[in-house]
Coordinates of C-alpha atoms and ligand atoms in Angstrom, one line a residue:
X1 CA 29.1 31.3 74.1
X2 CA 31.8 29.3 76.0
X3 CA 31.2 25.7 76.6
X4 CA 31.9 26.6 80.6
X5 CA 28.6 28.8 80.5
X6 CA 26.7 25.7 78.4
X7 CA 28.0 23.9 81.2
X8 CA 27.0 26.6 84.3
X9 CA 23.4 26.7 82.3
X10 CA 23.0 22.7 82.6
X11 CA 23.8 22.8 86.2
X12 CA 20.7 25.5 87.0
X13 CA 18.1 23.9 89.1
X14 CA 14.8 23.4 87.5
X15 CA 11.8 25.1 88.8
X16 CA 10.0 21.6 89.9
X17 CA 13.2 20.5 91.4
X18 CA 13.7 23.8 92.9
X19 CA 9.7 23.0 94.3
X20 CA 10.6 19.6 95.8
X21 CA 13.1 21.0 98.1
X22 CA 12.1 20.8 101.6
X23 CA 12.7 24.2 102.7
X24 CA 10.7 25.8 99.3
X25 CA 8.1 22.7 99.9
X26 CA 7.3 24.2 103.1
X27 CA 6.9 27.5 102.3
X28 CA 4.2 26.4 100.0
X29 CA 2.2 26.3 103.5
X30 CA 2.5 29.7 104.1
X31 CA 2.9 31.4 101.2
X32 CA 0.9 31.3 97.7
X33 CA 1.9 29.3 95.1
X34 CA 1.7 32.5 92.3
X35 CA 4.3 34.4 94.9
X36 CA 6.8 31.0 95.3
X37 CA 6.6 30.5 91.7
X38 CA 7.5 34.5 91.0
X39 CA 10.4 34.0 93.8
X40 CA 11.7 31.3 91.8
X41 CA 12.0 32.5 88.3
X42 CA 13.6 35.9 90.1
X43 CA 16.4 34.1 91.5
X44 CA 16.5 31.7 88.4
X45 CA 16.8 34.8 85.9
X46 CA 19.1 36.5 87.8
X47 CA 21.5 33.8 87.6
X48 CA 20.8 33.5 84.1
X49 CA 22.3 37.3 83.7
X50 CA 24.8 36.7 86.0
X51 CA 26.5 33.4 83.7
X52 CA 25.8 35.1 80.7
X53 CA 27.7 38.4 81.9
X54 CA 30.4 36.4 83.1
X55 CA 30.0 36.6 87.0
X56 CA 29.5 33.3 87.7
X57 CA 32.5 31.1 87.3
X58 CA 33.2 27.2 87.4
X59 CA 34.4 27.1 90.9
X60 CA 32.5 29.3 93.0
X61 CA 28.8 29.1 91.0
X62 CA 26.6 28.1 94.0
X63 CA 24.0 26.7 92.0
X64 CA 23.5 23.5 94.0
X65 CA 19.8 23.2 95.0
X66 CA 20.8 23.7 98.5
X67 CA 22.3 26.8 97.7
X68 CA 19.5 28.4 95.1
X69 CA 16.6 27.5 96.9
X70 CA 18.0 29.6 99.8
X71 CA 18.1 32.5 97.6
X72 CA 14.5 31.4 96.6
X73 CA 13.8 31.9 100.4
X74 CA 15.3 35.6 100.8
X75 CA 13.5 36.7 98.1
X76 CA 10.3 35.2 98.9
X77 CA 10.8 37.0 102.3
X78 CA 11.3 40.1 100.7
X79 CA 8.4 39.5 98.1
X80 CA 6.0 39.2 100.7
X81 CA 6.7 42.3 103.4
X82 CA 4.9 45.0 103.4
X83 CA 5.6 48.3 101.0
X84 CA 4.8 50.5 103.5
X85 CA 7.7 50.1 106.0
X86 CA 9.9 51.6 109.0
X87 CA 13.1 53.2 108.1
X88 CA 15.7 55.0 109.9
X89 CA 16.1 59.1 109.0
X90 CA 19.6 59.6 109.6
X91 CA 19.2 62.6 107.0
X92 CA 19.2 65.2 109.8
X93 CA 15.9 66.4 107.8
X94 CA 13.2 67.2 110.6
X95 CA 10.1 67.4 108.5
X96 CA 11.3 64.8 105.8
X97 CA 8.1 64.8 102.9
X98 CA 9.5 61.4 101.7
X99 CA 10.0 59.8 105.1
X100 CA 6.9 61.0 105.7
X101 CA 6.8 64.3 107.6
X102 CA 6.2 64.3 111.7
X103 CA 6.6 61.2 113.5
X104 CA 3.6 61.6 115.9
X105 CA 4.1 61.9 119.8
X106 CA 3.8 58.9 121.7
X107 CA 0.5 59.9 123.4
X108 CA -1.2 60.1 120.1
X109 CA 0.1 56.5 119.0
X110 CA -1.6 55.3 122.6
X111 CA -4.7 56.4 121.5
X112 CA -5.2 54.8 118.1
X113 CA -6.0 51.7 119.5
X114 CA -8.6 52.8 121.5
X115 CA -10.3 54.6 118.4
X116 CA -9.4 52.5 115.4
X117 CA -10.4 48.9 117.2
X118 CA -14.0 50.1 118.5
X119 CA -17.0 52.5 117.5
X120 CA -16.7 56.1 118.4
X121 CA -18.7 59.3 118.5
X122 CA -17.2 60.7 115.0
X123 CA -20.3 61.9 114.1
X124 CA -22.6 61.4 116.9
X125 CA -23.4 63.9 119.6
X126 CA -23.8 61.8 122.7
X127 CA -25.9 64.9 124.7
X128 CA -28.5 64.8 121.8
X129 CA -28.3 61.1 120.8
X130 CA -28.4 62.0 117.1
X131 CA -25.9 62.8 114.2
X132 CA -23.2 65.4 114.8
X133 CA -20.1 66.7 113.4
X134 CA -16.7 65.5 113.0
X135 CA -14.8 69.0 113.3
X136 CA -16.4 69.4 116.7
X137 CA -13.8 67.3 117.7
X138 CA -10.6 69.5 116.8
X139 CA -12.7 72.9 116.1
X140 CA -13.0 74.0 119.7
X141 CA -9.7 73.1 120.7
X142 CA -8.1 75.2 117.4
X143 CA -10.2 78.3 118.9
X144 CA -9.0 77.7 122.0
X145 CA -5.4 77.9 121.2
X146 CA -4.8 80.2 118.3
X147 CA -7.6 82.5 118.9
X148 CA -9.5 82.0 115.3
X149 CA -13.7 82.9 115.5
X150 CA -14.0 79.1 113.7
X151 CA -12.2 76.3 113.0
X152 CA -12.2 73.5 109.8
X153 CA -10.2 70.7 109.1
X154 CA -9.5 68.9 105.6
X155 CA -7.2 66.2 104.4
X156 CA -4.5 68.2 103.7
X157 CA -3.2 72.1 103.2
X158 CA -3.0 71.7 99.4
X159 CA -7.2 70.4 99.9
X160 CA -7.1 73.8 102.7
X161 CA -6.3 76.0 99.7
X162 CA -8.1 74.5 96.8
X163 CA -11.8 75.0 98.8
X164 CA -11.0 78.0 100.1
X165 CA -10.4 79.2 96.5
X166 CA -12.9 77.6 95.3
X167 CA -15.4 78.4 97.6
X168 CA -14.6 82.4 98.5
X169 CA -13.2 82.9 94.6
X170 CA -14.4 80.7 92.2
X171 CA -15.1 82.9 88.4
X172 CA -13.7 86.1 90.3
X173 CA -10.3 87.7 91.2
X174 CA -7.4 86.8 93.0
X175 CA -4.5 89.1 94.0
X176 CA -1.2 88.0 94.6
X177 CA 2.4 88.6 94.4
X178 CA 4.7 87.6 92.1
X179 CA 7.2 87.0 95.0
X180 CA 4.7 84.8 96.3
X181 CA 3.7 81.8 93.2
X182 CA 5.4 78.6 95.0
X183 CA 6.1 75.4 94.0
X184 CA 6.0 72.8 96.9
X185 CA 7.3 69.6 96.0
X186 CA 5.4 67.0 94.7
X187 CA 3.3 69.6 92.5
X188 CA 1.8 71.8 94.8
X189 CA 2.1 74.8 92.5
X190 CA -0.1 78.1 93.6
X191 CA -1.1 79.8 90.0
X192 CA -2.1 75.8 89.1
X193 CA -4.1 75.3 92.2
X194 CA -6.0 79.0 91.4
X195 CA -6.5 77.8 88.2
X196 CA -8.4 74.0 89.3
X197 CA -10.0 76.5 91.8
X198 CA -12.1 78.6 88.9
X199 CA -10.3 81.8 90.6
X200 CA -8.9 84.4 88.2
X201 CA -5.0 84.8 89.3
X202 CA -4.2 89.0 89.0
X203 CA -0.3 88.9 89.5
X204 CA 1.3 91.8 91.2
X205 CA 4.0 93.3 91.4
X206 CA 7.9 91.4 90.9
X207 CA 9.9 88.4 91.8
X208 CA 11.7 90.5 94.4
X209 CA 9.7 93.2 95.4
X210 CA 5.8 93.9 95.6
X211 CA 4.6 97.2 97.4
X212 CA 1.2 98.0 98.8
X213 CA 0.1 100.3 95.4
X214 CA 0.5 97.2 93.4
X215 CA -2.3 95.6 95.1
X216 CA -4.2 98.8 95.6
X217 CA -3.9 99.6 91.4
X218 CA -5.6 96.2 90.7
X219 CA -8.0 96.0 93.7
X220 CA -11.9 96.0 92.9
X221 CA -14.9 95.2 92.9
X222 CA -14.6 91.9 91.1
X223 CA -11.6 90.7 93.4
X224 CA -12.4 88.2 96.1
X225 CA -9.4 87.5 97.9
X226 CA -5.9 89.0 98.4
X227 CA -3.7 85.6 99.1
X228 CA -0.1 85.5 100.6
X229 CA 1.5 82.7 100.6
X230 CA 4.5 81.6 102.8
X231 CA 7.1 81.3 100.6
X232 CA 8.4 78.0 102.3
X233 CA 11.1 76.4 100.8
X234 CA 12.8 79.2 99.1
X235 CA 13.9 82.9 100.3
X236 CA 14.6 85.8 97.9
X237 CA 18.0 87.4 99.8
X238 CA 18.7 91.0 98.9
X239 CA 17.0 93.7 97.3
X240 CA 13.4 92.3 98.1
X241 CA 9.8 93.5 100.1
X242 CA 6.9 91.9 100.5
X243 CA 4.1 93.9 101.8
X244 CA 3.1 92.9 105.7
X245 CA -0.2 91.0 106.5
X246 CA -1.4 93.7 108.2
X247 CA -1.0 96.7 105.7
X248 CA -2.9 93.9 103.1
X249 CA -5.5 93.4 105.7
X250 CA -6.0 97.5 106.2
X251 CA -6.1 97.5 102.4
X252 CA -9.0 94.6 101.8
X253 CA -11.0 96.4 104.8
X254 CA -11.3 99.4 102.4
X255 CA -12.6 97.1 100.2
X256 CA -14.3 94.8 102.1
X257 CA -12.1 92.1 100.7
X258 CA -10.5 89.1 102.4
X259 CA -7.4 88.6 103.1
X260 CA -6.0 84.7 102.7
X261 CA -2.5 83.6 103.9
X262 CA -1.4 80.1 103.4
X263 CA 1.0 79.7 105.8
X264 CA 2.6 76.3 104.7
X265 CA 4.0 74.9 107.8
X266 CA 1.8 76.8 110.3
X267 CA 3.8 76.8 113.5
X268 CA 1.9 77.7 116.6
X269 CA 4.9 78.0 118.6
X270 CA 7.5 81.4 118.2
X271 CA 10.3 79.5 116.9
X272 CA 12.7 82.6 118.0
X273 CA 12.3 82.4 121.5
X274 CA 14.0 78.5 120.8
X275 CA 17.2 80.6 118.8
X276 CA 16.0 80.2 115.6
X277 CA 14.4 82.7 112.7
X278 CA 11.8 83.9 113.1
X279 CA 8.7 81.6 111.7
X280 CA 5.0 83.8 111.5
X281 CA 2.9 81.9 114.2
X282 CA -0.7 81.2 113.5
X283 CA -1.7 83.6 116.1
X284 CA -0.2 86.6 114.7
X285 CA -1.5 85.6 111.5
X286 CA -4.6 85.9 113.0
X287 CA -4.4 88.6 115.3
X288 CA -3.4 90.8 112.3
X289 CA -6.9 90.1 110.9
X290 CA -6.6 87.5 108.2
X291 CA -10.2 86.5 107.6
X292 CA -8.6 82.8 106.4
X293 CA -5.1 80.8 107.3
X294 CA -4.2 77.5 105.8
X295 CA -1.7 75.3 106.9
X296 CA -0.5 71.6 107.3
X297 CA -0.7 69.2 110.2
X298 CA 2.2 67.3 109.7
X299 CA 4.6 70.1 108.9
X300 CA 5.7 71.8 112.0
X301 CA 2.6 71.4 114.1
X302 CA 4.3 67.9 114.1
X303 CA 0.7 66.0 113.8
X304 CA -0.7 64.3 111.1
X305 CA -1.4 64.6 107.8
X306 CA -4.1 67.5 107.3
X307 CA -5.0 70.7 106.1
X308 CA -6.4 73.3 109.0
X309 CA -8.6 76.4 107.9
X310 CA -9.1 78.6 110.5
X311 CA -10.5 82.3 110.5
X312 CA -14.0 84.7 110.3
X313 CA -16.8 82.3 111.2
X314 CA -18.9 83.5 108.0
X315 CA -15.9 82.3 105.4
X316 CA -15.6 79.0 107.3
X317 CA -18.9 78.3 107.1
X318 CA -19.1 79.1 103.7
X319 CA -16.1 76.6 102.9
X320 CA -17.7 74.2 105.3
X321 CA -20.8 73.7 103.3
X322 CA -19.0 73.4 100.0
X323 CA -19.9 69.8 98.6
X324 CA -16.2 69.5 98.3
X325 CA -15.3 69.4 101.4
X326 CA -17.0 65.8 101.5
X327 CA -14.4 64.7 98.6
X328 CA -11.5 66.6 101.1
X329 CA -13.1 65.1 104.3
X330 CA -10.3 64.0 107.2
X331 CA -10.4 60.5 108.2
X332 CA -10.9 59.1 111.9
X333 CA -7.5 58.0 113.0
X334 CA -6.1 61.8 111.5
X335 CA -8.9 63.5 113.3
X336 CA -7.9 61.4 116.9
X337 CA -4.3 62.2 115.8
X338 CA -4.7 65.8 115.2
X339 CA -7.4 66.3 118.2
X340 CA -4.2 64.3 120.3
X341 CA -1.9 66.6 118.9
X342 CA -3.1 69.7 119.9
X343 CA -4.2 68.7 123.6
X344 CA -0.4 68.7 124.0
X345 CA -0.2 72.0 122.8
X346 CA -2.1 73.3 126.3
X347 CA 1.1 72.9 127.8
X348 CA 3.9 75.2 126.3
X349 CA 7.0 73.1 128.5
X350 CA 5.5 69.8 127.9
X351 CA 4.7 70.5 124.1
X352 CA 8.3 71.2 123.1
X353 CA 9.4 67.7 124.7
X354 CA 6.1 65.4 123.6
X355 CA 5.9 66.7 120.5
X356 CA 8.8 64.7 118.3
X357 CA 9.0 67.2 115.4
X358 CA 9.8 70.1 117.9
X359 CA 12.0 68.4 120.2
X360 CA 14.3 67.4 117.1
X361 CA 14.5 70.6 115.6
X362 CA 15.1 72.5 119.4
X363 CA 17.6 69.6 120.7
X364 CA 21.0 71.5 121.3
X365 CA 24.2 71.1 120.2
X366 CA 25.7 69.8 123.6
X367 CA 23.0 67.4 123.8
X368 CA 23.3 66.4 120.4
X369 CA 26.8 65.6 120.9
X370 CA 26.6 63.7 124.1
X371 CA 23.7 61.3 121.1
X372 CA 26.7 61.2 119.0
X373 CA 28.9 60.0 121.6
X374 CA 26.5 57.0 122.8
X375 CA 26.1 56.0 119.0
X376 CA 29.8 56.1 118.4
X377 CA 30.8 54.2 121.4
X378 CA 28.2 51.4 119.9
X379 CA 30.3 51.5 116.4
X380 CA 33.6 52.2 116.7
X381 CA 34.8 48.9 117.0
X382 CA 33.5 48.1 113.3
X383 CA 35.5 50.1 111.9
X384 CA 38.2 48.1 109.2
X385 CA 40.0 48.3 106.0
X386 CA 36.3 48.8 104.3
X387 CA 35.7 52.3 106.3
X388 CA 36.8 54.2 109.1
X389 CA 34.2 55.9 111.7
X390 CA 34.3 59.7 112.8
X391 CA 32.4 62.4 114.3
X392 CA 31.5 65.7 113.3
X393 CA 30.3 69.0 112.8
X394 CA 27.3 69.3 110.4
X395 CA 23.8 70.9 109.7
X396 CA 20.8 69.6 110.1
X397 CA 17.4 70.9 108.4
X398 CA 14.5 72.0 109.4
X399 CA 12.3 71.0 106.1
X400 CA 8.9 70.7 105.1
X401 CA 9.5 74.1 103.8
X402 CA 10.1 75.8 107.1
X403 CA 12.9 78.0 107.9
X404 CA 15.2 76.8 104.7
X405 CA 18.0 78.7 105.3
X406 CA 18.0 77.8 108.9
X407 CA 20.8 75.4 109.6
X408 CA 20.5 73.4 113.0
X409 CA 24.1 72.7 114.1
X410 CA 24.4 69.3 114.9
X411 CA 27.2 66.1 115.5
X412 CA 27.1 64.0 113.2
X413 CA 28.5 60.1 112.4
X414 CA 30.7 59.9 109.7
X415 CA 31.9 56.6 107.5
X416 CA 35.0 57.3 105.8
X417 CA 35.5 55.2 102.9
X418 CA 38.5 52.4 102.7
X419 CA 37.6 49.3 100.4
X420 CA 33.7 50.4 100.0
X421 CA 33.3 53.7 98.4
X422 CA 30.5 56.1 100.0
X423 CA 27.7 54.8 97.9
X424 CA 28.4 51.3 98.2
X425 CA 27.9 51.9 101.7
X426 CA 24.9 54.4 101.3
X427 CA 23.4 51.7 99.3
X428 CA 23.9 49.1 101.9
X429 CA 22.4 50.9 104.4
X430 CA 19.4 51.8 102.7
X431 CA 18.9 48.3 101.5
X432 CA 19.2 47.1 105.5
X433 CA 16.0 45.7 107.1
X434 CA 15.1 48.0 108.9
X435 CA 16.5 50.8 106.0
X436 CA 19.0 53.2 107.0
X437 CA 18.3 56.4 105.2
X438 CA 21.8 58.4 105.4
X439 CA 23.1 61.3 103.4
X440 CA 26.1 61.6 101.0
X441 CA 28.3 64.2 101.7
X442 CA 32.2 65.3 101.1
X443 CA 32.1 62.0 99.5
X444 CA 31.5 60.4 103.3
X445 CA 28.5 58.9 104.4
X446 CA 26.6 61.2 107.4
X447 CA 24.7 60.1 110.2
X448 CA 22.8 62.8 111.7
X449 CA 21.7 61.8 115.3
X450 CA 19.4 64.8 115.2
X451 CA 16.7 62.7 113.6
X452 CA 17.7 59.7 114.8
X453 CA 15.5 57.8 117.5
X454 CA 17.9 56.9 120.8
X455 CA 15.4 53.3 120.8
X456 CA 17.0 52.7 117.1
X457 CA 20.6 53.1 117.9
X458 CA 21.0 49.3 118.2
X459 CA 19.7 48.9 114.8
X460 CA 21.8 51.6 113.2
X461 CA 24.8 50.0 114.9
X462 CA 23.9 46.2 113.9
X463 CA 23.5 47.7 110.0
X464 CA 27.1 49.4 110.4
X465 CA 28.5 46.2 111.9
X466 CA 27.3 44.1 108.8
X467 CA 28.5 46.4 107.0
X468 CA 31.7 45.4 108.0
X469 CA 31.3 41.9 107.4
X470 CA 28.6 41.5 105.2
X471 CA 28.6 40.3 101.5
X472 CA 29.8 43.5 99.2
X473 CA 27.1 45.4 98.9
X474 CA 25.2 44.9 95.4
X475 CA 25.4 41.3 96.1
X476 CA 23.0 42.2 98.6
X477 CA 19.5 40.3 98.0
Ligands
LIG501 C1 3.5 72.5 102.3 C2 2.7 73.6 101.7 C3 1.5 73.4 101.1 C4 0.9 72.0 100.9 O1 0.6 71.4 102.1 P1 0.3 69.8 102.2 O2 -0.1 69.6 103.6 O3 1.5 69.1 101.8 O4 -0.8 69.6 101.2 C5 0.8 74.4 100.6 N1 1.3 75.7 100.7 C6 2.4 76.0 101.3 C7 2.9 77.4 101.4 C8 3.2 74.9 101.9 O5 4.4 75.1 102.5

């Protein structure tokens, strides 16, 4: 080692000196000593690395204690926030699983106060004075609007499938196509699900194409269920057939089998009247006569997180009294967000503009472009030598494994790399406070205002503005 870094090394601030400095002295008042201490030997390692790799030199090394305890400082700050945080989806992604599905409608968010900061009826039926039932809450309202005999509700569709499995199939047979065995992200995978269920999985037919004999040659006495599933994220283009709820239905009625469709995203709305594919609504679902549906809450319903069985009152019940739904049970605040939810859903024009999730993936181009237009008259100043600013064309997505080939044209707000490259820039704005989640694309980083909030535009523009004269990413702390 150079006698420059023995030198940079003997400079480094010691730990109790670094303690004795008024601003890190103070924040011993608000902060634990265990976290300050951790914050400290962060920063101090890091500039270890940094002198032994060669990027600190003699002139520039900012390792005065004025200068390191004020790294001490940002990195307590960022020690002590929260994991769970706000970010930004610039992704264009609707129903984004990692940014965590539907943002929920305004009058939902009202109401959580009301129901999170004081007793409630959950369980309590106020006409009787004694103990009631939680699903009352969200059952009558389901019936009400997709037309199902009953109504459950569980934590989430993956929960939805597994008790209904469990419950209607467990040590007998389940038919289903081979078309049909999913993977939803995040392991969600149908034949391992049957298999956790105690259900025996009879495939049928091939990836492309199942017919109705294929079910009818393994049909029986031991099978339980015929399941479809909604293929969700993936489409099979071409040479395929799947056979229609409604011939499978005729089919089990011979039988006196049920037929199960897990529907996925579960919209209740007919996406095609908005100019887009066509989705299978809940109520056809039912009104073809599929004794059980599953599908999510926070998928297009655009609620919260939760799995919704709906169906023949005799396989509800069945799956209600299974002492796993009490492992699968939906919490308060879900149940006040879901019952919330729904209510809007009583109002087809209102729906479509309350309802976040909807009104993303329905906003127009024209109207998307006049977003664009307010974002980049908020930016366009910022642009330098680092990156230039544009608009354009793109797609935006649907997601949550609804309508994936479905590509919602959109506007979108382009940084076009000078001195930063594309992920320097990506980077920076993901590490922003709040984080800017943005895509990469054609070596360019994309905006997309589709999924953009109008009330964050300040913020995105305030992230690309430091951008332009912010320490090089990387350096960031
Ligand atoms: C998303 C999905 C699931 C899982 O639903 P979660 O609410 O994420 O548990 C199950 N089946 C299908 C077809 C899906 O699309």
């Amino acid at each position: 080692m150079t006698t420059d870094k023995h030198s940079l090394f003997r400079q480094i601030p010691g730990v109790d000196q670094l303690l004795i400095h008024p601003a890190v002295e103070s924040a011993l008042t608000s902060y634990p000593k265990a976290l300050v201490l951790k914050a400290i030997h962060q920063v101090l390692d890091s500039i270890r690395t940094d002198i032994k790799e060669g990027r600190i030199s003699e002139t520039a090394a900012g390792l005065d204690g004025e200068s390191v305890s004020s790294r001490v400082m940002e990195t307590l700050a960022i020690l002590s926030r929260p994991s769970l945080r706000n970010v930004i989806n610039a992704t264009g992604v609707v129903v984004h699983t990692n940014l965590g599905r539907s943002i929920l409608p305004e009058r939902v968010i009202e109401k959580f106060r009301s129901i999170a900061g004081n007793y409630s009826n959950l369980e309590y039926d106020l006409a009787q004075g004694r103990r009631g039932s939680r699903y009352v809450h969200v059952e009558g309202i389901l019936r009400e609007l997709t037309g199902a005999e009953a109504a459950m509700v569980v934590n989430n569709n993956a929960g939805a499938v597994l008790i209904a499995l469990e419950t209607l199939a467990k040590g007998r047979e389940v038919v289903v196509s081979r078309g049909q065995l999913v993977e939803i992200g995040g392991s969600f995978r149908i034949p391992d699900v049957m298999r956790k269920s105690g259900a025996r999985m009879v495939e049928v037919g091939t990836t492309n194409k199942t017919h109705l004999r294929d079910y009818e040659e393994v049909i029986g006495p031991d099978t339980a269920l015929l399941l479809k599933v909604h293929t969700s994220n993936f489409q099979v283009v071409g040479f395929t057939s799947e056979v229609p709820l409604a011939d499978l239905v005729k089919l089990g009625e011979r039988h006196g089998t049920p037929v199960m469709e897990d529907l996925g995203s579960g919209c209740l709305i007919d996406f095609s009247t908005y100019g887009l594919s066509k989705e299978p609504t809940v109520q056809e679902a039912l009104s073809q006569g599929a004794g059980l549906v599953t599908f999510s809450g926070d998928k297009l319903l655009g609620g919260p997180q939760a799995g919704i069985i709906l169906g023949k009152r005799e396989l509800v019940e069945a799956i209600r009294k299974n002492p796993l739904n009490r492992a699968l049970r939906i919490d308060k605040l879900t149940l006040l967000a879901l019952e919330e939810t729904l209510r809007l859903y009583r109002d087809p024009h209102a729906v479509m503009e309350e309802i976040p999730t909807l009104r993303m993936i329905c906003q127009g181009y024209a109207s998307l472009a006049a977003k664009a237009e307010r974002l980049y008259a908020l930016v366009r100043s910022f642009a330098s030598d680092r990156f230039s600013i544009e608009l354009t064309d793109g797609a935006s997505k649907v997601g949550g494994g609804a309508l994936p080939l479905q590509e919602l044209k959109s506007r979108l707000l382009c940084l076009v790399p000078g001195t930063l490259s594309a992920q320097e820039m990506e980077g920076w704005l993901r590490s922003y406070v709040p984080p800017v989640i943005a895509r990469l694309e054609r070596d360019r980083v994309m905006l997309d205002v589709r999924t953009i909030q109008e009330t964050e535009f300040e913020r995105v523009a305030q992230a690309i503005r430091d951008l332009g004269d912010a320490r090089l990413p990387g350096k960031g702390v």
